[in-house]
């Protein structure tokens, strides 16, 4: 099932219950579904520990690694490059890397000045690699479970998520992943 098919175009032709996790509630999606938020996620930039900080405002001309196919590559980098051009500065230099390990390796070897990716990915990486540190975080937005527009279903999913989040196993997994409260 593709993401396009998850949101019902005609609710009378869909299953009576539709659950989809890891969705960002947008105005268009909220017209078709209700959402139960369970975390905030944004962008993060990591640098080598002790290196000059890199922020979203200092990306121009920097070698910044991003993940292939990521939101950062397809949306953020083009916007940042336009901002750099408008300011008369060179665009960011860097490249798309296959995964977080490649990106961190490129950073550690000096081939990149920074890595830009989803905040949970880079928070996990910094929790497990003392040679890198978070330099900037920004653009946080809710991540939610999308549900069919049924108040009872919203209440049930919300109660279930609250129960999971309050549990010891969730806290341990959250701590292991280097996530912040």
CSV table of C-alpha atoms in Angstrom, one decimal:
chain,number,residue,atom,x,y,z
A,1,UNK,CA,0.0,0.0,0.0
A,2,UNK,CA,1.4,3.4,-0.9
A,3,UNK,CA,1.1,6.4,1.3
A,4,UNK,CA,-1.2,7.9,-1.4
A,5,UNK,CA,-3.7,5.0,-0.8
A,6,UNK,CA,-3.7,5.3,3.0
A,7,UNK,CA,-5.8,8.5,3.2
A,8,UNK,CA,-9.4,7.6,2.1
A,9,UNK,CA,-10.6,9.7,-0.9
A,10,UNK,CA,-14.1,8.4,-0.3
A,11,UNK,CA,-14.6,7.1,3.3
A,12,UNK,CA,-17.6,5.0,2.3
A,13,UNK,CA,-15.4,2.8,0.1
A,14,UNK,CA,-12.7,2.2,2.7
A,15,UNK,CA,-12.4,-0.1,5.7
A,16,UNK,CA,-14.1,1.2,8.8
A,17,UNK,CA,-10.7,1.5,10.6
A,18,UNK,CA,-7.7,3.0,9.0
A,19,UNK,CA,-4.5,3.3,11.1
A,20,UNK,CA,-1.2,4.7,9.7
A,21,UNK,CA,1.8,5.5,11.9
A,22,UNK,CA,4.6,8.0,11.2
A,23,UNK,CA,2.6,10.6,9.4
A,24,UNK,CA,3.0,14.3,9.6
A,25,UNK,CA,-0.4,15.9,10.1
A,26,UNK,CA,-0.9,18.4,7.3
A,27,UNK,CA,-4.0,20.5,6.6
A,28,UNK,CA,-4.9,18.3,3.6
A,29,UNK,CA,-4.5,15.1,5.6
A,30,UNK,CA,-6.4,16.5,8.6
A,31,UNK,CA,-9.4,17.1,6.3
A,32,UNK,CA,-9.6,13.3,5.7
A,33,UNK,CA,-8.3,11.8,9.0
A,34,UNK,CA,-7.8,12.6,12.6
A,35,UNK,CA,-4.3,12.3,14.2
A,36,UNK,CA,-2.8,11.3,17.5
A,37,UNK,CA,0.6,12.9,17.9
A,38,UNK,CA,3.3,10.8,19.6
A,39,UNK,CA,6.6,12.6,19.0
A,40,UNK,CA,8.2,15.7,17.6
A,41,UNK,CA,10.8,15.3,14.8
A,42,UNK,CA,12.9,17.8,13.0
A,43,UNK,CA,16.2,18.4,11.4
A,44,UNK,CA,19.6,18.2,13.0
A,45,UNK,CA,23.1,19.0,12.0
A,46,UNK,CA,26.1,17.1,13.5
A,47,UNK,CA,29.8,18.0,13.3
A,48,UNK,CA,33.0,16.4,14.5
A,49,UNK,CA,33.3,17.0,18.3
A,50,UNK,CA,35.1,20.2,18.9
A,51,UNK,CA,34.8,21.4,15.3
A,52,UNK,CA,33.4,24.8,14.4
A,53,UNK,CA,29.6,24.8,14.8
A,54,UNK,CA,27.5,24.6,11.6
A,55,UNK,CA,23.9,25.8,11.7
A,56,UNK,CA,21.2,26.1,9.2
A,57,UNK,CA,22.2,29.8,8.9
A,58,UNK,CA,25.9,28.9,8.1
A,59,UNK,CA,25.4,26.1,5.5
A,60,UNK,CA,26.5,28.2,2.5
A,61,UNK,CA,29.7,27.0,1.0
A,62,UNK,CA,30.0,24.1,3.5
A,63,UNK,CA,30.5,20.5,2.7
A,64,UNK,CA,27.3,19.0,4.1
A,65,UNK,CA,26.4,15.3,3.8
A,66,UNK,CA,22.7,14.4,3.4
A,67,UNK,CA,21.0,11.0,3.0
A,68,UNK,CA,19.9,9.8,-0.5
A,69,UNK,CA,16.2,10.4,-1.0
A,70,UNK,CA,15.8,12.3,2.3
A,71,UNK,CA,13.5,15.2,2.9
A,72,UNK,CA,16.7,17.2,3.6
A,73,UNK,CA,18.1,16.4,0.1
A,74,UNK,CA,14.9,17.0,-1.8
A,75,UNK,CA,13.4,20.0,0.1
A,76,UNK,CA,15.8,21.6,2.5
A,77,UNK,CA,19.0,21.7,0.4
A,78,UNK,CA,17.4,23.3,-2.6
A,79,UNK,CA,15.8,26.0,-0.4
A,80,UNK,CA,19.1,26.6,1.4
A,81,UNK,CA,20.9,26.9,-1.9
A,82,UNK,CA,18.4,29.5,-3.1
A,83,UNK,CA,18.9,31.4,0.2
A,84,UNK,CA,22.7,31.3,-0.3
A,85,UNK,CA,22.3,32.5,-3.9
A,86,UNK,CA,20.1,35.4,-2.8
A,87,UNK,CA,22.7,36.4,-0.2
A,88,UNK,CA,25.4,36.3,-2.8
A,89,UNK,CA,27.1,33.3,-1.2
A,90,UNK,CA,28.1,29.9,-2.7
A,91,UNK,CA,25.7,27.0,-2.3
A,92,UNK,CA,26.4,24.2,0.1
A,93,UNK,CA,28.8,21.6,-1.2
A,94,UNK,CA,28.4,18.1,-0.3
A,95,UNK,CA,26.7,15.0,-1.4
A,96,UNK,CA,24.0,12.4,-1.0
A,97,UNK,CA,25.2,9.4,1.0
A,98,UNK,CA,23.5,6.0,1.1
A,99,UNK,CA,23.0,5.8,4.9
A,100,UNK,CA,23.9,7.3,8.2
A,101,UNK,CA,27.0,5.2,8.6
A,102,UNK,CA,28.4,6.6,5.3
A,103,UNK,CA,27.5,10.1,6.3
A,104,UNK,CA,29.2,9.9,9.7
A,105,UNK,CA,32.2,8.2,8.2
A,106,UNK,CA,32.5,11.0,5.6
A,107,UNK,CA,32.3,13.5,8.5
A,108,UNK,CA,34.8,11.6,10.6
A,109,UNK,CA,37.3,11.4,7.7
A,110,UNK,CA,37.0,15.2,7.0
A,111,UNK,CA,35.3,14.7,3.6
A,112,UNK,CA,32.2,16.6,5.0
A,113,UNK,CA,32.0,19.6,7.4
A,114,UNK,CA,28.6,18.4,8.7
A,115,UNK,CA,25.8,16.0,8.3
A,116,UNK,CA,22.1,17.2,7.9
A,117,UNK,CA,19.4,14.6,8.6
A,118,UNK,CA,16.3,13.8,10.7
A,119,UNK,CA,16.8,14.6,14.3
A,120,UNK,CA,16.1,11.2,15.8
A,121,UNK,CA,18.7,9.6,13.4
A,122,UNK,CA,21.4,12.0,14.3
A,123,UNK,CA,20.6,12.0,18.1
A,124,UNK,CA,21.0,8.2,18.0
A,125,UNK,CA,24.3,8.6,16.1
A,126,UNK,CA,25.7,11.1,18.6
A,127,UNK,CA,24.6,8.9,21.6
A,128,UNK,CA,26.6,6.1,20.1
A,129,UNK,CA,29.6,8.0,18.7
A,130,UNK,CA,31.6,10.3,21.0
A,131,UNK,CA,33.5,11.7,18.1
A,132,UNK,CA,30.5,13.7,16.8
A,133,UNK,CA,28.1,16.2,18.4
A,134,UNK,CA,24.8,17.9,17.5
A,135,UNK,CA,25.5,21.5,16.3
A,136,UNK,CA,21.9,22.6,15.5
A,137,UNK,CA,18.3,21.4,15.6
A,138,UNK,CA,15.3,23.0,14.0
A,139,UNK,CA,12.0,22.7,12.2
A,140,UNK,CA,10.4,20.4,14.6
A,141,UNK,CA,6.9,19.1,13.7
A,142,UNK,CA,4.5,16.5,15.1
A,143,UNK,CA,4.6,12.9,14.0
A,144,UNK,CA,1.4,11.0,14.5
A,145,UNK,CA,-0.8,8.0,14.0
A,146,UNK,CA,-3.5,8.9,11.4
A,147,UNK,CA,-6.9,7.4,12.1
A,148,UNK,CA,-10.3,7.3,10.5
A,149,UNK,CA,-12.4,10.2,11.7
A,150,UNK,CA,-14.1,8.4,14.6
A,151,UNK,CA,-13.8,10.0,18.0
A,152,UNK,CA,-13.9,6.7,19.8
A,153,UNK,CA,-11.0,5.4,17.7
A,154,UNK,CA,-9.0,8.6,18.4
A,155,UNK,CA,-9.6,8.1,22.1
A,156,UNK,CA,-8.6,4.4,22.0
A,157,UNK,CA,-5.4,5.0,20.0
A,158,UNK,CA,-4.5,7.9,22.2
A,159,UNK,CA,-5.0,5.8,25.4
A,160,UNK,CA,-2.9,3.0,23.8
A,161,UNK,CA,-0.1,5.3,22.9
A,162,UNK,CA,-0.1,6.9,26.3
A,163,UNK,CA,0.1,3.4,27.9
A,164,UNK,CA,3.1,2.4,25.7
A,165,UNK,CA,4.9,5.7,26.2
A,166,UNK,CA,4.5,5.4,30.0
A,167,UNK,CA,5.9,1.9,30.0
A,168,UNK,CA,9.4,1.0,31.1
A,169,UNK,CA,10.2,-0.8,27.8
A,170,UNK,CA,9.5,2.4,25.9
A,171,UNK,CA,11.6,4.5,28.2
A,172,UNK,CA,14.5,2.0,27.9
A,173,UNK,CA,14.2,2.0,24.1
A,174,UNK,CA,14.0,5.8,24.1
A,175,UNK,CA,17.1,6.1,26.3
A,176,UNK,CA,19.0,3.5,24.2
A,177,UNK,CA,18.2,5.5,21.1
A,178,UNK,CA,19.6,8.7,22.6
A,179,UNK,CA,16.2,10.5,22.4
A,180,UNK,CA,15.4,13.5,24.4
A,181,UNK,CA,12.3,14.0,26.5
